[in-house]
Short mmCIF file of C-alpha atoms and ligand atoms in Angstrom, two decimals:
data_model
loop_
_atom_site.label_atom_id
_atom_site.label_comp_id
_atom_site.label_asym_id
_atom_site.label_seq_id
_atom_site.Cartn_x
_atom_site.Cartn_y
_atom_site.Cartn_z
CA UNK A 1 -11.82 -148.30 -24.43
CA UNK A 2 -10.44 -146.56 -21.38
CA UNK A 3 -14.11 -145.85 -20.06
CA UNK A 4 -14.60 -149.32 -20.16
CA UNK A 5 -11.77 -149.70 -18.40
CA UNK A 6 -12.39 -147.64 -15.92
CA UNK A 7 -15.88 -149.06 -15.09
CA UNK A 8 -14.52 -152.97 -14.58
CA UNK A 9 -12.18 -151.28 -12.15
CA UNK A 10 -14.71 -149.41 -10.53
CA UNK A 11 -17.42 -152.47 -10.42
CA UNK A 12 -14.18 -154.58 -9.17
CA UNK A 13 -13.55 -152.30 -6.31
CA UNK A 14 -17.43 -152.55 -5.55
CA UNK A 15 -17.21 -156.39 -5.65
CA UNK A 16 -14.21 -156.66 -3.31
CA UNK A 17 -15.82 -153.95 -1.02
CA UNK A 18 -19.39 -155.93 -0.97
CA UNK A 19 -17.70 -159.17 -0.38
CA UNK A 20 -15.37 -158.01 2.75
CA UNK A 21 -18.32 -156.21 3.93
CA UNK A 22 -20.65 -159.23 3.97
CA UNK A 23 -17.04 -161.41 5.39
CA UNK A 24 -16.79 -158.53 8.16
CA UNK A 25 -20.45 -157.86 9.85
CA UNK A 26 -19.10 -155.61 12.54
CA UNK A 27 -21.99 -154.04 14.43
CA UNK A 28 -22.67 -149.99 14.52
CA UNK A 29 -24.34 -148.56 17.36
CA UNK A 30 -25.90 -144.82 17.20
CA UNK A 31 -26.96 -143.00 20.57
CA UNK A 32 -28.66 -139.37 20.95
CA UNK A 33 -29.93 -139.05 23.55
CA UNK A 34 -32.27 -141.58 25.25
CA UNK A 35 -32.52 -143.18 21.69
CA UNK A 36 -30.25 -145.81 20.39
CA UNK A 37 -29.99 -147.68 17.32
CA UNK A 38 -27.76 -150.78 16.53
CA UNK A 39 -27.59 -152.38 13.15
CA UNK A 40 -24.98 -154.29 10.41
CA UNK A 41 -22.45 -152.40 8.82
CA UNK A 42 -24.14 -153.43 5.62
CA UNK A 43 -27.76 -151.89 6.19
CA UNK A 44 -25.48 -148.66 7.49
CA UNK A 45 -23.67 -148.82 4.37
CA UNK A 46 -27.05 -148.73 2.01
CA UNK A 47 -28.89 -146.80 4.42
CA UNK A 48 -26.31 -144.14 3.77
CA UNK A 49 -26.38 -144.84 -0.02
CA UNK A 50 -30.01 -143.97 0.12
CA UNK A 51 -30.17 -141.12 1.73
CA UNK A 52 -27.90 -139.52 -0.55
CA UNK A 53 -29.58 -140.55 -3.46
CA UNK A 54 -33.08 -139.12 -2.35
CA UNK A 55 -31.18 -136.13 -1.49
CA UNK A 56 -29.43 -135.89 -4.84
CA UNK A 57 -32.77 -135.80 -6.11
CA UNK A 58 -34.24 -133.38 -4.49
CA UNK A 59 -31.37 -131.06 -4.99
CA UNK A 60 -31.44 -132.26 -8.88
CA UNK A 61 -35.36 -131.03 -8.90
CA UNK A 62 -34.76 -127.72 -6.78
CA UNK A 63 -32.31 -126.59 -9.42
CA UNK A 64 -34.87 -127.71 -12.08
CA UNK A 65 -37.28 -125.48 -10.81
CA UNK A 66 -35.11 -122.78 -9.82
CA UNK A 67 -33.82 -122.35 -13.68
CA UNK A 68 -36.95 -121.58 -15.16
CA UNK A 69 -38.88 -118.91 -13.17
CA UNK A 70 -42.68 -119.26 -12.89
CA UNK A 71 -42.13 -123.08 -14.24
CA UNK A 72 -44.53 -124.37 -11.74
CA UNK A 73 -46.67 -121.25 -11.61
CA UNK A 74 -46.58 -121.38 -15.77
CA UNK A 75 -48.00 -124.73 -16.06
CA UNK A 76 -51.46 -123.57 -13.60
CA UNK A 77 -51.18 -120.55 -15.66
CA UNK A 78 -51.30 -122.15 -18.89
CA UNK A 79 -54.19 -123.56 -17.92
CA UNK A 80 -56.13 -120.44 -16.63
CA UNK A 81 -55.11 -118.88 -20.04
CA UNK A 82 -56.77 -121.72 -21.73
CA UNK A 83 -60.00 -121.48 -19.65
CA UNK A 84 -60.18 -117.39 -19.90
CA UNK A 85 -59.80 -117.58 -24.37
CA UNK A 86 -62.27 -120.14 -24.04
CA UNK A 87 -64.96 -117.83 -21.91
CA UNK A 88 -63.70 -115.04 -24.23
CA UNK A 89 -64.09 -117.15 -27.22
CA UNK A 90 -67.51 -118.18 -25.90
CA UNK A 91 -68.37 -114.88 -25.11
CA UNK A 92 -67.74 -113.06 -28.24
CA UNK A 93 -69.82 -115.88 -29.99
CA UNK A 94 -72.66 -115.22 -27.46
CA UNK A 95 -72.42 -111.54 -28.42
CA UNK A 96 -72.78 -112.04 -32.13
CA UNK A 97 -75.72 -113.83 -31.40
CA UNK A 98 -77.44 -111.71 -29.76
CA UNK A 99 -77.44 -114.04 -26.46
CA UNK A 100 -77.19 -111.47 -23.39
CA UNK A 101 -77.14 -113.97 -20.74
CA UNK A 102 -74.61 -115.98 -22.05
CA UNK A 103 -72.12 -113.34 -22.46
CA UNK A 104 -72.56 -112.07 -19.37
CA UNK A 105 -71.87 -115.73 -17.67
CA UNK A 106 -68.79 -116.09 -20.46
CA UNK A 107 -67.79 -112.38 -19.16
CA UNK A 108 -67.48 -113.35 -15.67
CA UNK A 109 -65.68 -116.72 -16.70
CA UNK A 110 -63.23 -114.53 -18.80
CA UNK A 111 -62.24 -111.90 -15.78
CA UNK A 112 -62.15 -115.19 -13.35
CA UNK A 113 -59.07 -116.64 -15.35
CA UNK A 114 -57.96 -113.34 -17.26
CA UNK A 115 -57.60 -110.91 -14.28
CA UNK A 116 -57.00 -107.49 -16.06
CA UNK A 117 -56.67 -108.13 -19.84
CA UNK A 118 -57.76 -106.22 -21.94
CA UNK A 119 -59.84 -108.26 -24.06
CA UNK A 120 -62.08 -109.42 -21.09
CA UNK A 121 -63.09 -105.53 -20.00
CA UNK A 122 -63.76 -105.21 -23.67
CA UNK A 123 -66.25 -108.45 -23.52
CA UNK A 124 -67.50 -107.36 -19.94
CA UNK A 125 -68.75 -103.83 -21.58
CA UNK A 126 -70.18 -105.60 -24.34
CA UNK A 127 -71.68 -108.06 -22.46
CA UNK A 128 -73.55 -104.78 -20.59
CA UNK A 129 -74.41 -103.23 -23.80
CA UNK A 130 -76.59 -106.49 -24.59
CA UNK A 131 -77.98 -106.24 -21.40
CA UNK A 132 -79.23 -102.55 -21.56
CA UNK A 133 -76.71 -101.95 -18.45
CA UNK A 134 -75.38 -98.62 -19.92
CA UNK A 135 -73.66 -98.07 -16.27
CA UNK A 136 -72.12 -100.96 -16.34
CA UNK A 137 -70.60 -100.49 -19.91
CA UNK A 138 -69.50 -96.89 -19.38
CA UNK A 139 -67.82 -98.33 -16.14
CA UNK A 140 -65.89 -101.04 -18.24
CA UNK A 141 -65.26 -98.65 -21.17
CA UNK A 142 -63.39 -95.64 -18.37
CA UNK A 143 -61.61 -98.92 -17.28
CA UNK A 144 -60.34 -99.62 -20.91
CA UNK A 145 -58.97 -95.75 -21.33
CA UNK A 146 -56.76 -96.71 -18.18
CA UNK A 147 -54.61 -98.83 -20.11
CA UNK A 148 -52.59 -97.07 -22.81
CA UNK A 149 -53.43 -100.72 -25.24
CA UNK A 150 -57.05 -100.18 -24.84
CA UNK A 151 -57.56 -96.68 -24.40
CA UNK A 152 -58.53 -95.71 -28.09
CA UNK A 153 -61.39 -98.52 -27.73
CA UNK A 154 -62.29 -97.52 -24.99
CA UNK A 155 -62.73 -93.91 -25.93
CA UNK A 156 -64.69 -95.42 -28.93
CA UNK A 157 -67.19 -97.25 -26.58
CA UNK A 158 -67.81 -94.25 -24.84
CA UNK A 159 -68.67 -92.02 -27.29
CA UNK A 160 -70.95 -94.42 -28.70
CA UNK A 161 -72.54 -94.55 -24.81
CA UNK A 162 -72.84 -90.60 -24.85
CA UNK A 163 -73.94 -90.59 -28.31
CA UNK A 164 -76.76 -92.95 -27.60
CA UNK A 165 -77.51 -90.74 -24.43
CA UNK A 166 -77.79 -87.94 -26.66
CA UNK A 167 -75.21 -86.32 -24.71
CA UNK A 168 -73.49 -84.15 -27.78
CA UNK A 169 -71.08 -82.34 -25.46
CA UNK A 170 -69.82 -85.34 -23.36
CA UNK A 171 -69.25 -87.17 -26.46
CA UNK A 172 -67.77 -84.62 -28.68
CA UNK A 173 -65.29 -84.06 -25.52
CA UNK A 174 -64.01 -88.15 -25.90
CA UNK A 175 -63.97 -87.50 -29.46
CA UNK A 176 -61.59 -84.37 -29.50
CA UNK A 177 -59.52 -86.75 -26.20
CA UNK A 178 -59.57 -89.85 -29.71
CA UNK A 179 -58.47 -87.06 -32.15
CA UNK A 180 -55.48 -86.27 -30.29
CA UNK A 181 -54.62 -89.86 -29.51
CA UNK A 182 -54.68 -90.68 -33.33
CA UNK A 183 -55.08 -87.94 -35.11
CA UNK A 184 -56.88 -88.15 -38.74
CA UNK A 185 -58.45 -91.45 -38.03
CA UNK A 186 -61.45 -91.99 -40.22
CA UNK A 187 -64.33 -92.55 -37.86
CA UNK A 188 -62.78 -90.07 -35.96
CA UNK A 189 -63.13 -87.18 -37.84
CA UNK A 190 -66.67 -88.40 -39.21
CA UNK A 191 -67.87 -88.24 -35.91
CA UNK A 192 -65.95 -84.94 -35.04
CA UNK A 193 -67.93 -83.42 -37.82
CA UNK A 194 -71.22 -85.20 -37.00
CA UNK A 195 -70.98 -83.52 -34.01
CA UNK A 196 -69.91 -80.22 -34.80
CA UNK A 197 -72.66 -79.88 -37.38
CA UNK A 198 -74.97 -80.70 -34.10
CA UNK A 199 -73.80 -78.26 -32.03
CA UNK A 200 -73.84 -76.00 -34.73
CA UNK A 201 -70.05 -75.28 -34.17
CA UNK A 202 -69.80 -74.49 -38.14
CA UNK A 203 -66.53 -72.92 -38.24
CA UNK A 204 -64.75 -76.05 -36.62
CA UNK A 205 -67.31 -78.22 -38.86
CA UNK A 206 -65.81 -76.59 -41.98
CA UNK A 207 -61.84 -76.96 -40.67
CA UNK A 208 -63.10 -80.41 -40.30
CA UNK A 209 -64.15 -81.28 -43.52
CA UNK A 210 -60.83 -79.47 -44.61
CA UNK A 211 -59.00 -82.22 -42.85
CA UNK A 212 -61.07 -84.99 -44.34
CA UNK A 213 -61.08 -83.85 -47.72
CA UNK A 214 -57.66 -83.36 -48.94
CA UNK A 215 -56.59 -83.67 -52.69
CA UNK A 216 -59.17 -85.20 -55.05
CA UNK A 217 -61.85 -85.98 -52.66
CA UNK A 218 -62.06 -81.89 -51.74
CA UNK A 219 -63.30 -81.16 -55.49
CA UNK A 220 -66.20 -83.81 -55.44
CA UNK A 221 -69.59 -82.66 -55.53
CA UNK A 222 -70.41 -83.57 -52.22
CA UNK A 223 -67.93 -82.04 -50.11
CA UNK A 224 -68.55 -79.26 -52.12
CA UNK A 225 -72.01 -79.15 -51.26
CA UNK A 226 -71.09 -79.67 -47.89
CA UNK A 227 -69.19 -76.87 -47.58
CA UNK A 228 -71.61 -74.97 -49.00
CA UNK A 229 -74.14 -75.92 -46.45
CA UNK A 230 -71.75 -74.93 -43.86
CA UNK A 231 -71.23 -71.71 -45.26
CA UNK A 232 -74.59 -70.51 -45.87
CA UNK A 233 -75.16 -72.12 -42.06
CA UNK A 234 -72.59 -69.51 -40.78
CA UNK A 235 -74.19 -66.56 -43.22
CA UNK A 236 -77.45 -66.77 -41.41
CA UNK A 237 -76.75 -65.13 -37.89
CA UNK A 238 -74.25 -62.73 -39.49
CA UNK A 239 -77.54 -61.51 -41.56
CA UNK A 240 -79.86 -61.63 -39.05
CA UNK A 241 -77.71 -59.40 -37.28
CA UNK A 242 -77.21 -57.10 -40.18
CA UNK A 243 -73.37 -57.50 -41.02
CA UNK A 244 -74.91 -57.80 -44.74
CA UNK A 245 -71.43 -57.60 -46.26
CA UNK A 246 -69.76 -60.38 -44.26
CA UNK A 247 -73.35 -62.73 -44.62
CA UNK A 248 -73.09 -61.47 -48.37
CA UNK A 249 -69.29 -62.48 -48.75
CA UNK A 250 -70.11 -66.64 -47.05
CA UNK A 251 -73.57 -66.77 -49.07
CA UNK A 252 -71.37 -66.29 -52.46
CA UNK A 253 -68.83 -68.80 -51.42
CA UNK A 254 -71.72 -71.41 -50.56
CA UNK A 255 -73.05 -70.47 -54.27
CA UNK A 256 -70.00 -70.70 -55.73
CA UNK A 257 -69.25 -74.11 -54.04
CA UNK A 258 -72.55 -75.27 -54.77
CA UNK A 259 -74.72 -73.06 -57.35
CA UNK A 260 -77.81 -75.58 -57.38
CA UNK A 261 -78.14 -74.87 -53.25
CA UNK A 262 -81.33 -72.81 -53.34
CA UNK A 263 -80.77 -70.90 -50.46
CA UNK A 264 -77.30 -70.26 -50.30
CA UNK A 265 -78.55 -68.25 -53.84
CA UNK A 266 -81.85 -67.05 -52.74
CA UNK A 267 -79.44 -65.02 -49.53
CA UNK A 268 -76.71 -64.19 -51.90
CA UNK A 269 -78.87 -62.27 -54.77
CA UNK A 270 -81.25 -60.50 -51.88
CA UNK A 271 -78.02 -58.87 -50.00
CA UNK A 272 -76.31 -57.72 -53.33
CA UNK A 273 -76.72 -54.53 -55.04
CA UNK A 274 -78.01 -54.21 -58.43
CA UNK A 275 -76.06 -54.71 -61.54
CA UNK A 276 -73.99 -56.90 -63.70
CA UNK A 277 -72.78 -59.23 -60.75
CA UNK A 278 -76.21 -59.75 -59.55
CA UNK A 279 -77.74 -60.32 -62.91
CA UNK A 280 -75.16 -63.10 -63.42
CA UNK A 281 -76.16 -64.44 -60.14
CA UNK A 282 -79.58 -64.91 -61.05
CA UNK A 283 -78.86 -66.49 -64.53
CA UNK A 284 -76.62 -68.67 -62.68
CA UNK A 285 -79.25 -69.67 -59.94
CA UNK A 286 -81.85 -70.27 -61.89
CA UNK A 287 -80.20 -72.27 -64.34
CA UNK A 288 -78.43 -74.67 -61.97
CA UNK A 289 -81.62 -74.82 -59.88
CA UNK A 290 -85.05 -73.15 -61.12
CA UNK A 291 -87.05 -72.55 -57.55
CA UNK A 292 -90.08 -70.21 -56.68
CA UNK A 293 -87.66 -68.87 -53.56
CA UNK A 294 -85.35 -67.23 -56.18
CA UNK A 295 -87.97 -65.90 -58.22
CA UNK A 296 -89.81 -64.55 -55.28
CA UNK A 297 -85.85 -62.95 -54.00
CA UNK A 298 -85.49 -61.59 -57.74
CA UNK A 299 -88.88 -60.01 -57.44
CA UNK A 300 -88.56 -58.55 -53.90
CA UNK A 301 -85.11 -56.54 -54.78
CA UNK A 302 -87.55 -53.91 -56.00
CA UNK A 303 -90.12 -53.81 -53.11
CA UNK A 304 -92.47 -51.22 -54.82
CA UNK A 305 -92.90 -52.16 -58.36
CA UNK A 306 -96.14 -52.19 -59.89
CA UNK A 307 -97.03 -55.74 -61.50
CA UNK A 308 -96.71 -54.26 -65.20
CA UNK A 309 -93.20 -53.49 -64.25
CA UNK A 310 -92.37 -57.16 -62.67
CA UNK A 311 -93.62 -58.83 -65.78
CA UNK A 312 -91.01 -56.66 -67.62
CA UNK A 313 -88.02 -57.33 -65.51
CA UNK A 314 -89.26 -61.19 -65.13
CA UNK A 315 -88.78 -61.55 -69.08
CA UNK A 316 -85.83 -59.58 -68.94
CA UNK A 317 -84.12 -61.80 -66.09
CA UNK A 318 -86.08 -65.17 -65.68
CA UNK A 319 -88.05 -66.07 -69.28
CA UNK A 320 -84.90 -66.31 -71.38
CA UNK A 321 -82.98 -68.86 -68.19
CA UNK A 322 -84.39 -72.11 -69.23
CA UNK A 323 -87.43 -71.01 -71.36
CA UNK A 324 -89.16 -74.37 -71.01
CA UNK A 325 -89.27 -75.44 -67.24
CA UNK A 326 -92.24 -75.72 -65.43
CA UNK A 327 -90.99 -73.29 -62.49
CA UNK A 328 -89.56 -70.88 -65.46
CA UNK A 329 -92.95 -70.98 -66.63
CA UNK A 330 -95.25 -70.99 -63.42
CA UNK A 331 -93.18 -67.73 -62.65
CA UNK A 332 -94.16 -65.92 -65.61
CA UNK A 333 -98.07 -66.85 -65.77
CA UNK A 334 -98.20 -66.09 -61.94
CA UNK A 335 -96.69 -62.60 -63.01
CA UNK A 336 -98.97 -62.05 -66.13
CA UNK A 337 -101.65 -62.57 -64.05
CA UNK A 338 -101.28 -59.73 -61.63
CA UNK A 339 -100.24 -57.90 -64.63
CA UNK A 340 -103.83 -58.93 -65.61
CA UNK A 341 -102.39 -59.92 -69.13
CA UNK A 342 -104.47 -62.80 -69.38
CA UNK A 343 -103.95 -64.01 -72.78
CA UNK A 344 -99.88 -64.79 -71.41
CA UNK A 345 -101.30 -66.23 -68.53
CA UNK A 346 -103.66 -68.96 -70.54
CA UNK A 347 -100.63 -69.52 -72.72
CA UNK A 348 -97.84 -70.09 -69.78
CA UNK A 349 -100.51 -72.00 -68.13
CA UNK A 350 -102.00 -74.25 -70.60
CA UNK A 351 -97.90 -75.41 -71.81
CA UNK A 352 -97.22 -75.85 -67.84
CA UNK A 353 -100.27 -77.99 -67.94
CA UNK A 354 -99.02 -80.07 -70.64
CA UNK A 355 -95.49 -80.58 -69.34
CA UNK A 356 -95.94 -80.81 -65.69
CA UNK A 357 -99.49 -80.94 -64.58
CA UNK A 358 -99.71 -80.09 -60.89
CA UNK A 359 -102.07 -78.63 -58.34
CA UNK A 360 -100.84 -75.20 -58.65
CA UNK A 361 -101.28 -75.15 -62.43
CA UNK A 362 -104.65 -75.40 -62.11
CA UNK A 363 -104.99 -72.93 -58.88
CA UNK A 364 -103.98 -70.18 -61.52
CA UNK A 365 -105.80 -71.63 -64.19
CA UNK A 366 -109.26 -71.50 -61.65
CA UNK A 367 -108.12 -67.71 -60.68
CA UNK A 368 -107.82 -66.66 -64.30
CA UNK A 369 -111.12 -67.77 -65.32
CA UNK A 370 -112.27 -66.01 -62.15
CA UNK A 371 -110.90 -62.62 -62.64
CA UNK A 372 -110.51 -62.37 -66.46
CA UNK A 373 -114.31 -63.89 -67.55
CA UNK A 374 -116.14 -63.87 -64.15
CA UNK A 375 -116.84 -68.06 -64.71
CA UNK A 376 -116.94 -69.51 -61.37
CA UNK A 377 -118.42 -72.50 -62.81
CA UNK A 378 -115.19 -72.82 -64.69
CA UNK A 379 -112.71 -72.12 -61.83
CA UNK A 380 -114.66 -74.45 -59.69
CA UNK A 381 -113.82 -77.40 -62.47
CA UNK A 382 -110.15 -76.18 -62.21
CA UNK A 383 -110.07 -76.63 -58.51
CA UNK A 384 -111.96 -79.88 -58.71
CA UNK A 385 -109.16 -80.48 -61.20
CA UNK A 386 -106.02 -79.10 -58.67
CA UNK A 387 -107.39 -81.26 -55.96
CA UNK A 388 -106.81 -84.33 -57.83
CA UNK A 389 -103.53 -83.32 -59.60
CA UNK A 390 -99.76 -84.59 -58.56
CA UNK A 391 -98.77 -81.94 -55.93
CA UNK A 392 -96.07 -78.84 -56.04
CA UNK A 393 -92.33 -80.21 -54.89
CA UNK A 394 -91.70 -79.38 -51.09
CA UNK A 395 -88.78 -79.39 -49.07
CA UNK A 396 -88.55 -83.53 -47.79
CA UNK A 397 -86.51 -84.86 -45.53
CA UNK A 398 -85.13 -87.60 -47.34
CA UNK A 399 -84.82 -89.21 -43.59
CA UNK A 400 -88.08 -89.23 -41.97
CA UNK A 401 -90.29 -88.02 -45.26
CA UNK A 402 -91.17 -84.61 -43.32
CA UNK A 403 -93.02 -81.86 -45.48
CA UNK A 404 -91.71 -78.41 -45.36
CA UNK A 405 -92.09 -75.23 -46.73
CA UNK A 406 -88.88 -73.83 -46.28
CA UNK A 407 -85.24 -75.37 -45.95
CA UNK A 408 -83.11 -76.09 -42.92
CA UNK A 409 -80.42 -77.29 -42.01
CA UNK A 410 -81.76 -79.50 -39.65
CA UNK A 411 -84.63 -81.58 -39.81
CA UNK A 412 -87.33 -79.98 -37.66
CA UNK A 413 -88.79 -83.89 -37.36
CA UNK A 414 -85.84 -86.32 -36.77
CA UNK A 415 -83.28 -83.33 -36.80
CA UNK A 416 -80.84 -84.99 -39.48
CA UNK A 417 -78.40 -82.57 -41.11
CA UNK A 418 -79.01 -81.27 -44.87
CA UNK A 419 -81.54 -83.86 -45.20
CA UNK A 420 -83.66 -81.59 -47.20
CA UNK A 421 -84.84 -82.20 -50.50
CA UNK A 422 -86.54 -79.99 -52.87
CA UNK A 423 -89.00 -82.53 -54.67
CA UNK A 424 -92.98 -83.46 -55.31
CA UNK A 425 -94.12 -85.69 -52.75
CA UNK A 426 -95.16 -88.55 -55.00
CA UNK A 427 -92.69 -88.69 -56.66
CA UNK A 428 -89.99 -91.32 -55.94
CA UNK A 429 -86.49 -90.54 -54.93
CA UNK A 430 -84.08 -89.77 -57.92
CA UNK A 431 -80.87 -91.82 -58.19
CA UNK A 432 -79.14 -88.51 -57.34
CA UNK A 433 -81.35 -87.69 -54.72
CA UNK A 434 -80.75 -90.66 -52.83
CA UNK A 435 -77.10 -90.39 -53.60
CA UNK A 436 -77.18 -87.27 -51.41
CA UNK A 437 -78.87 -88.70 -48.84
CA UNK A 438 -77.02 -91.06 -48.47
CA UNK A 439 -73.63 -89.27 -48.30
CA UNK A 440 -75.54 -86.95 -45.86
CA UNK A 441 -76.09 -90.58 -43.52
CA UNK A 442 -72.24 -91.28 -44.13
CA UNK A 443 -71.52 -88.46 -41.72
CA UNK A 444 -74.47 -87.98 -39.45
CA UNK A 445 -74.16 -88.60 -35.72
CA UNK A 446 -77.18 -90.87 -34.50
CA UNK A 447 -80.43 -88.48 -34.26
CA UNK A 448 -81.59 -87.73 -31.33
CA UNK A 449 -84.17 -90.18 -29.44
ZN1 LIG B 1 -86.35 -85.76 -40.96
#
């Protein structure tokens, strides 16, 4: 009521002012110097009234601007940021799909309107991946370990670069820089033991898999066999250089972790001294794991023995372990034979036959017709025979299908670790077989090209 009040007084005084002004024209004259304007009171008066509402205005819109900082510069921002996600969107799409060329273009678009985020030296390095510009990406990738947000990334991308370079010590150097960043990070420590195995740095392979491996997972077969592995792998220059008992002391601990790993038992019973210990070693071996390299380290621990004498000690230590197995069984006709006991041989021979026929059966079976009747028309049939028959398990690498003789730790083919397996060639892969392998995969660094 008294606003109202106060504006019909207000538009009152306006009237009465308007209405003398228009009653009293007077004239105004302005001089500055050589120029000189003359007009009404009246287009003075609104002349002036204008001028002070523009400049209200403008004063009204400075403050506007002033309050929030970056107002203008936010709204052409805003619309950079929108352009930049939607190169970065574009690009990681072109990535996924395999399209090089149109994540390199999106890549470009990205670092155009994102200047220095993250995100867009991410896409840039993946954009040179998918173009096969490995400088390029290593060059993005350093960039990324700049920035304290990106740096673990970028570490990553790197040591997939220097891994695909086959560069083992570059990349086991960003590894150990990832470790310390975040220590105990999964792919972290798979790698750092990938690439320990590689460089055969055993001991810090083994403290390794002690970090990985903590409560329940530790006891599973596979670390365990790991471990074992390692162990033997850290035996063998310690016994090549003849510090028996310390190569003695690692090969029992890789038996113990692992009693079916042939030659973790094959080193441990040919460095230890006769008796009770060993003879429980060998039952132990051979049960877990009947092989020809543990018969043949049984049989060498008396270098001089006459055969007579081996087919003794083989009953003694070997016939009674698993009677029935083919390898149990190969061992004794193969020592009956130069025992010339032929009638054992036929009968070892001829069960071995039945069970497992393979081309060694039937080797020994053309050799005993040789040297106990003299038939080579005979042996020839058995070799015929052996020729044709399933062949003897080998050492496979359960990774490229190499054939060897004897184990190692590292493929001699496509150099995978403990890839290894002691089966017959044609013979497909056993569920636990492949089991191994594939745990072996889990933790493998890339092979080398
Ligand atoms: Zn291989």
């Amino acid at each position: 009521m008294i606003r109202s009040l106060y504006l019909f007084i207000l538009l009152s005084l306006l009237a009465l002012a308007g209405v003398w002004v228009a009653d009293n024209p007077g004239q105004v004259a302005l001089r500055w110097d050589n120029y000189v304007i003359e007009t009404s009171v009246v287009v003075l008066v609104i002349a002036t009234l204008l001028i002070a509402l523009i400049l209200m205005v403008l004063y009204q819109l400075f403050f506007w601007l002033k309050s929030g900082p970056g107002r203008l510069g936010g709204i052409f921002s805003a619309r950079r940021r929108s352009k930049g996600m939607d190169a970065l969107s574009h690009g990681m799409v072109a990535i996924a799909a395999g399209d090089s060329d149109g994540a390199r273009k999106a890549a470009v678009a990205a670092e155009k309107h994102l200047q220095g985020e993250p995100l867009t030296l991410l896409l840039a390095a993946q954009a040179a991946e998918l173009n096969q510009d490995d400088r390029a990406a290593r060059i993005y990738y350093s960039k990324m370990t700049e920035n304290p947000e990106t740096e673990f990334l970028g570490l990553r991308g790197l040591i997939q670069r220097a891994k695909a370079e086959n560069d083992l010590d570059l990349a086991l150097l960003y590894v150990e820089k990832a470790d310390k960043l975040k220590p105990g990070t999964e792919w972290v420590l798979k790698d750092l033991l990938g690439l320990f195995l590689k460089l055969h740095r055993y001991e810090d392979a083994d403290k390794t898999l002690t970090r990985m491996a903590r409560g329940k997972s530790a006891k599973s077969d596979r670390v365990k066999h790991l471990r074992a592995v390692i162990a033997y792998q850290r035996a063998l220059p310690l016994a090549e250089n003849g510090e028996k008992e310390k190569a003695l002391t690692l090969a029992l601990d890789a038996h113990d972790l692992d009693p079916a790993f042939v030659p973790a038992s094959v080193m441990a019973i040919s460095l230890s001294q006769p008796g009770r210990k060993l003879d429980k070693l060998i039952n132990d071996a051979w049960r877990h794991a009947p092989h020809p390299d543990i018969a043949k380290a049984v049989k060498n621990l008396i270098p001089v023995e006459s055969p007579a004498d081996w087919l003794l000690r083989a009953k003694r230590l070997i016939a009674p372990l698993k009677p029935e197995h083919p390898e149990t069984m190969m061992v004794m006709a193969r020592a009956a034979l130069d025992a010339q006991e032929w009638g054992q041989a036929r009968g070892y021979l001829n069960k071995t036959a039945d069970i497992d026929p393979r081309g060694s059966v039937y080797r020994l079976m053309a050799e005993l017709e040789e040297r106990a009747n003299a038939d080579a028309i005979a042996a020839r049939k058995w070799i015929l025979e052996s020729v044709e028959a399933p062949q003897d398990p080998l050492w496979i690498c359960e990774s490229c299908g190499r054939q060897e003789k004897s184990w190692t730790a590292d493929c001699p083919s496509c150099g995978t670790f403990d890839s290894l397996i002691w089966r017959k060639p044609d013979q497909g892969v056993t569920s636990g077989d492949l089991l191994e392998a594939e745990i072996v995969q889990e933790i493998e660094a890339p092979k080398p090209t």
